[in-house]
PDB file of C-alpha atoms in Angstrom:
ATOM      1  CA  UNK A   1      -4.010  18.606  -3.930  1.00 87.00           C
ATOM      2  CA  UNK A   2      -3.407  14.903  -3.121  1.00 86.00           C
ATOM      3  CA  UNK A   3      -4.846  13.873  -6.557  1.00 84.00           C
ATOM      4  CA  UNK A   4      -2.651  16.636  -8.470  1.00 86.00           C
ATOM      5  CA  UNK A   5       0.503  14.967  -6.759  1.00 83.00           C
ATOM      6  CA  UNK A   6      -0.125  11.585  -7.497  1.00 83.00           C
ATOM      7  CA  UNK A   7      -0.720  12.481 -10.979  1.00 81.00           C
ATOM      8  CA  UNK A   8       2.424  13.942 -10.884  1.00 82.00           C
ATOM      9  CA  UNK A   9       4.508  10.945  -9.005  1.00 79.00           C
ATOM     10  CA  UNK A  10       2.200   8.239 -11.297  1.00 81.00           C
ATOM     11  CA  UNK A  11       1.203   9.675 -14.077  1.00 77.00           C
ATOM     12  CA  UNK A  12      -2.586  10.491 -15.115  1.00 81.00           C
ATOM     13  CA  UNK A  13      -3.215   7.276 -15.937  1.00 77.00           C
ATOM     14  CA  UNK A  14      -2.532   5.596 -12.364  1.00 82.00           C
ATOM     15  CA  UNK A  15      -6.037   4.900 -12.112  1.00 77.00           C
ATOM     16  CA  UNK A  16      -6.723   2.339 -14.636  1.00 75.00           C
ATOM     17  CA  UNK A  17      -3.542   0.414 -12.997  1.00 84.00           C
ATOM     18  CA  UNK A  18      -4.646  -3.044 -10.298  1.00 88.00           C
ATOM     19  CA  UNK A  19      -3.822  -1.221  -7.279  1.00 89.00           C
ATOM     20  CA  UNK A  20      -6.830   1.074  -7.656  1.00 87.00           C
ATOM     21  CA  UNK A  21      -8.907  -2.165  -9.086  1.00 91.00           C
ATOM     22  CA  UNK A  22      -8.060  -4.073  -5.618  1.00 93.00           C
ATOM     23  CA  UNK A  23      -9.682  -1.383  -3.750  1.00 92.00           C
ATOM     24  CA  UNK A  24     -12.790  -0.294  -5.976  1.00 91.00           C
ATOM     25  CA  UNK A  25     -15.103   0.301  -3.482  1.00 92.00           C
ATOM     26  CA  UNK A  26     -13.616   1.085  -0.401  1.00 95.00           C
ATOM     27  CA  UNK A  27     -12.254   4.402   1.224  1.00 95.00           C
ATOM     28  CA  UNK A  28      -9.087   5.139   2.474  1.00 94.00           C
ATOM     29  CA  UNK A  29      -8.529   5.072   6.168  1.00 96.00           C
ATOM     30  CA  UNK A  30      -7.602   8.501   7.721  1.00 96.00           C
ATOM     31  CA  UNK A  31      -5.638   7.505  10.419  1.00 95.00           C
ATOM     32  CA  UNK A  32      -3.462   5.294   8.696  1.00 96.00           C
ATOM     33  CA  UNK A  33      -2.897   7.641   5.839  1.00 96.00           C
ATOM     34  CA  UNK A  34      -0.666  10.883   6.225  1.00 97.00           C
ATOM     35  CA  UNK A  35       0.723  14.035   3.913  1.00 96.00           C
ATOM     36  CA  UNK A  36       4.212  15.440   4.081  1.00 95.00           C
ATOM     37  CA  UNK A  37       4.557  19.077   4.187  1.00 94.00           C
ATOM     38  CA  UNK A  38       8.523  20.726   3.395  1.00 93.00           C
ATOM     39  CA  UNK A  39       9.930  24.099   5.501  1.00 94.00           C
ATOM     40  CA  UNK A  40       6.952  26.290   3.833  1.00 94.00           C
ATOM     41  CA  UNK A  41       4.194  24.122   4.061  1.00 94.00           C
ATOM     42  CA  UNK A  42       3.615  22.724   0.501  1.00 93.00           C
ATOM     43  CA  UNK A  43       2.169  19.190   0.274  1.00 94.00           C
ATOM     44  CA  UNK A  44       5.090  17.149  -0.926  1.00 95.00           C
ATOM     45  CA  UNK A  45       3.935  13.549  -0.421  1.00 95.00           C
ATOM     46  CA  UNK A  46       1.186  10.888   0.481  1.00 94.00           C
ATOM     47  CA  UNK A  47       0.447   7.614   1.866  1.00 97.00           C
ATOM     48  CA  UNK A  48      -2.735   6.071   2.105  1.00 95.00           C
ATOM     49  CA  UNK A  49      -3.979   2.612   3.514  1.00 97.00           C
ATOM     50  CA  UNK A  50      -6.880   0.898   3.033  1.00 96.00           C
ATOM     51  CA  UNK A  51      -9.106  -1.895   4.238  1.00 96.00           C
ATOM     52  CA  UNK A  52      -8.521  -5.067   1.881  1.00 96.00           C
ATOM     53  CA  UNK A  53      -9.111  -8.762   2.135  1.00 96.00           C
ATOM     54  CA  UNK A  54      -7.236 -12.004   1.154  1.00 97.00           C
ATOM     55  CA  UNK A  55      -9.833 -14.581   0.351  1.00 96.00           C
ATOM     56  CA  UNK A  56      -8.982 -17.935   0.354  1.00 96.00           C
ATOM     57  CA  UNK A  57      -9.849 -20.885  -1.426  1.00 93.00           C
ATOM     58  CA  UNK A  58     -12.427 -21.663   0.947  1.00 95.00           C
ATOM     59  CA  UNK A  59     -13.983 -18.464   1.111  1.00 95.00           C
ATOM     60  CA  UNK A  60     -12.500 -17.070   4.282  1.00 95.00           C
ATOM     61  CA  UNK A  61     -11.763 -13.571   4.442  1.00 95.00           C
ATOM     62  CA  UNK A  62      -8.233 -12.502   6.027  1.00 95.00           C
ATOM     63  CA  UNK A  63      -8.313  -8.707   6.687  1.00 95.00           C
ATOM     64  CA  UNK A  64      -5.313  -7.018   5.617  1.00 96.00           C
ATOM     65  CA  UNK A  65      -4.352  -3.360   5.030  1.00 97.00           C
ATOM     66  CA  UNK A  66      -2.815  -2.210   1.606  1.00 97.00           C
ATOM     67  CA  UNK A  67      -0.788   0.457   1.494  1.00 97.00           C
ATOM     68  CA  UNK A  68      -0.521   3.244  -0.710  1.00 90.00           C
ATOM     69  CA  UNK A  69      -0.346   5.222  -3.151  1.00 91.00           C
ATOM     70  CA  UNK A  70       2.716   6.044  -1.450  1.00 92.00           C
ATOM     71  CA  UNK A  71       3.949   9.208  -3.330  1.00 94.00           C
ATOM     72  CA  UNK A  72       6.709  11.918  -3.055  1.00 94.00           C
ATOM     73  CA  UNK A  73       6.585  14.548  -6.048  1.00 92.00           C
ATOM     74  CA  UNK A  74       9.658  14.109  -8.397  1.00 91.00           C
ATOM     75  CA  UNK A  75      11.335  16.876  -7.586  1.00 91.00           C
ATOM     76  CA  UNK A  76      11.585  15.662  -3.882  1.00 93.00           C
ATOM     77  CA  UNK A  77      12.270  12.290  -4.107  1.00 91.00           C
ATOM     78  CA  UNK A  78      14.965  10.959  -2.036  1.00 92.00           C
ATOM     79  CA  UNK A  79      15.400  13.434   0.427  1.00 95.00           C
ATOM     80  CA  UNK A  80      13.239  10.786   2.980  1.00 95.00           C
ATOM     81  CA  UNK A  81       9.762  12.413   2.771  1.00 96.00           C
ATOM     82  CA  UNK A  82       8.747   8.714   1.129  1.00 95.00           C
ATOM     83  CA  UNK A  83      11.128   7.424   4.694  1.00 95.00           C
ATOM     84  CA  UNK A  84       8.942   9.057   7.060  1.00 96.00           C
ATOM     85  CA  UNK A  85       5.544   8.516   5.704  1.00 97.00           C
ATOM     86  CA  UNK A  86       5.964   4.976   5.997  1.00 96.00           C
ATOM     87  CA  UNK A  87       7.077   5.402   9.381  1.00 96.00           C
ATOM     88  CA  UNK A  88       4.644   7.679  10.378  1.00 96.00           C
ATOM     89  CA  UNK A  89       1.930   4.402   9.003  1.00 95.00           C
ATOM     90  CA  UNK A  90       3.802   1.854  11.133  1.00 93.00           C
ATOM     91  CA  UNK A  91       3.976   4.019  14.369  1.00 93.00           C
ATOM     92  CA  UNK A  92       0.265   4.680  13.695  1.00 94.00           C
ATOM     93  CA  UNK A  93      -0.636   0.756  13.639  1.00 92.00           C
ATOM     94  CA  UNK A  94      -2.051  -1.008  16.829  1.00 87.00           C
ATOM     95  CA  UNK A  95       0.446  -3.187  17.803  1.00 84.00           C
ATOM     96  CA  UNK A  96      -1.591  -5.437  19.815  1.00 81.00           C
ATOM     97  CA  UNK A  97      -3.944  -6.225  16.384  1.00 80.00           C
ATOM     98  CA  UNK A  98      -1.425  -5.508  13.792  1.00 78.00           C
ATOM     99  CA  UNK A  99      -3.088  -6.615  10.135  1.00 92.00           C
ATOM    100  CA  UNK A 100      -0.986  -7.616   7.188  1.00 96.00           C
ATOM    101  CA  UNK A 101      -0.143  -4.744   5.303  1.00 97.00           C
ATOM    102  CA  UNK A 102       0.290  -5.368   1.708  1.00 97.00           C
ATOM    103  CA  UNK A 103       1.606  -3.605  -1.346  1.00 96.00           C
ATOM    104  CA  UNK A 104       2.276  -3.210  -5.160  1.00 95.00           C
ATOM    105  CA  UNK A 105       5.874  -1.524  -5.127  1.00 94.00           C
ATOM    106  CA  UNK A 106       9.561  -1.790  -5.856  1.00 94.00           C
ATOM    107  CA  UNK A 107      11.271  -4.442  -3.726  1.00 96.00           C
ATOM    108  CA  UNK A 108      13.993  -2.604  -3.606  1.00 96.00           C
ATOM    109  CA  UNK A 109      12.579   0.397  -1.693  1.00 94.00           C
ATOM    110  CA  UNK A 110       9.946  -1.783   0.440  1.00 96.00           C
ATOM    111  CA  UNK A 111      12.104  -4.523   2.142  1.00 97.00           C
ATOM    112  CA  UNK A 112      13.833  -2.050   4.298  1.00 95.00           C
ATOM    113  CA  UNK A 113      10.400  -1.668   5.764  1.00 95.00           C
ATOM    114  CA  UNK A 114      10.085  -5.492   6.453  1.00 95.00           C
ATOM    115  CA  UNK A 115       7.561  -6.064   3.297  1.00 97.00           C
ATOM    116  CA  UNK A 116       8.667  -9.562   1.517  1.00 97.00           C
ATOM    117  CA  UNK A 117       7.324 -10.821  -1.819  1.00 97.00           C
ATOM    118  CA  UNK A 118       7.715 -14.889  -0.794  1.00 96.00           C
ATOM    119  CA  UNK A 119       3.979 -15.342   1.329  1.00 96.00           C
ATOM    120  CA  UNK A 120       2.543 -13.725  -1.993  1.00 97.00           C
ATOM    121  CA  UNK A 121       3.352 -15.727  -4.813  1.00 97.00           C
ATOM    122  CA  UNK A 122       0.082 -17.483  -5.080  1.00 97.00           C
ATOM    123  CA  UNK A 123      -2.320 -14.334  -4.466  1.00 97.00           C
ATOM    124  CA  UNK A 124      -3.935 -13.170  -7.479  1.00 96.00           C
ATOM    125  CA  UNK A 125      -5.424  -9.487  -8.201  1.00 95.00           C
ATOM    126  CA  UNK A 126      -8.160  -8.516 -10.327  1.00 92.00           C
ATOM    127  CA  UNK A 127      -5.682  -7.183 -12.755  1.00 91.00           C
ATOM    128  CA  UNK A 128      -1.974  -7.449 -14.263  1.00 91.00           C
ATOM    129  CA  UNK A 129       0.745  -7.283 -11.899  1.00 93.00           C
ATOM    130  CA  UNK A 130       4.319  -8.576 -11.975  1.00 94.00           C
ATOM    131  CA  UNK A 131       4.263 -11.209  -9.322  1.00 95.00           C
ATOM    132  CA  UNK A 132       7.881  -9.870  -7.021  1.00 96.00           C
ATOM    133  CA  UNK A 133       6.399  -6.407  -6.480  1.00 96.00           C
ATOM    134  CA  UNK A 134       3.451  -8.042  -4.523  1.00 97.00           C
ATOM    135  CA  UNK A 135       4.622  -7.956  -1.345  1.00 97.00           C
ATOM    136  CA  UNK A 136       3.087  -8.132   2.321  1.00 98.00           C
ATOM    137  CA  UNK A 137       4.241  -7.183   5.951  1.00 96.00           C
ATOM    138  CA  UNK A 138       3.325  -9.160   8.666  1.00 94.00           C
ATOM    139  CA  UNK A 139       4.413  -9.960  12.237  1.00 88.00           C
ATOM    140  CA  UNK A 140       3.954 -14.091  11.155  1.00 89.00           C
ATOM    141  CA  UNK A 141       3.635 -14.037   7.415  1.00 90.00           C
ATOM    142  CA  UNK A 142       3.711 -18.058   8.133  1.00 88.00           C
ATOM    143  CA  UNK A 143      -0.172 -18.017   8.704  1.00 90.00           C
ATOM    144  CA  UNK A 144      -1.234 -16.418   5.914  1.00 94.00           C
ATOM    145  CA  UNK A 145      -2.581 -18.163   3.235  1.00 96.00           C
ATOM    146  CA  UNK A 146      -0.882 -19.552   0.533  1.00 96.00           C
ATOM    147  CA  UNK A 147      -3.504 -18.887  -1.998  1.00 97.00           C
ATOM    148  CA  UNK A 148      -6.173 -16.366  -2.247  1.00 97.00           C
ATOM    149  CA  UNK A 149      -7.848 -13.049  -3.936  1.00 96.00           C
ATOM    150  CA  UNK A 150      -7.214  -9.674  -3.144  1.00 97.00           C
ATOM    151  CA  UNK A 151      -9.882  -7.500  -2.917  1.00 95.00           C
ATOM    152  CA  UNK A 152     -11.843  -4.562  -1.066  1.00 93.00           C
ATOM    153  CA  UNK A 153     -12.837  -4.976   2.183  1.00 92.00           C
ATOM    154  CA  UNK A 154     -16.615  -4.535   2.110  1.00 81.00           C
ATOM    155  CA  UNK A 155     -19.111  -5.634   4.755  1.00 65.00           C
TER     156      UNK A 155
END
């Protein structure tokens, strides 16, 4: 059902796009991902996170969480199912080990969530992406690197 409604909200081709090339590899983590059911109990949205890395230009990995697909179907968009997945993410986050959450999205939807594009700018991804909808979330977004590659977190 999850796959049906993304293919609605992204089309059928979502999965040749660099958000599902960051996190080849990797599974999604269940307690930081999260479905939206309406009054009679039909699955209306999605978020997912999952375990990434930022590595650096000396080969350091910096864990970091990305987040989404985060997904509402069409029909149902802007009635704040999209509002309260995100917050049900954030509450679900440790906030004594917080990681960077990152994401591909519209700025215009994200910064109300406290995601910036700025501590991105010199990140790449192992695919196209326009560089202002590459943004990240971060208690201290000062310590993170300047430069680096995105990727799964494996190992």
């Amino acid at each position: 059902m999850i796959e049906a409604l993304l293919d609605r909200a992204f089309g059928e081709d979502r999965q040749g796009k660099t958000a599902y090339k960051v996190r080849e590899g990797v599974d999604w983590l269940p307690a930081l991902s999260f479905a939206a059911l309406d009054a009679d109990d039909m699955l209306v949205g999605t978020i997912q996170t999952w375990p990434l890395a930022l590595t650096d230009s000396q080969g350091r990995r910096h864990p970091m969480l990305m987040v989404g697909p985060v997904a509402v179907v069409p029909e149902r968009q802007s009635e704040g199912f999209g509002h309260t997945l995100m917050a049900a993410m954030t509450s679900a986050l440790d906030p004594q080990a917080a990681l960077p959450q990152v994401l591909i999205g519209d700025p215009e939807y994200y910064e109300r969530f406290g995601f910036i594009s700025a501590p991105t700018q010199g990140w790449s991804l192992p695919g196209p992406h326009e560089k202002h909808r590459l943004m990240v979330r971060a208690p201290n977004p000062g310590v993170l690197p300047d430069e680096g590659t995105l990727g799964p977190w494996i190992g």
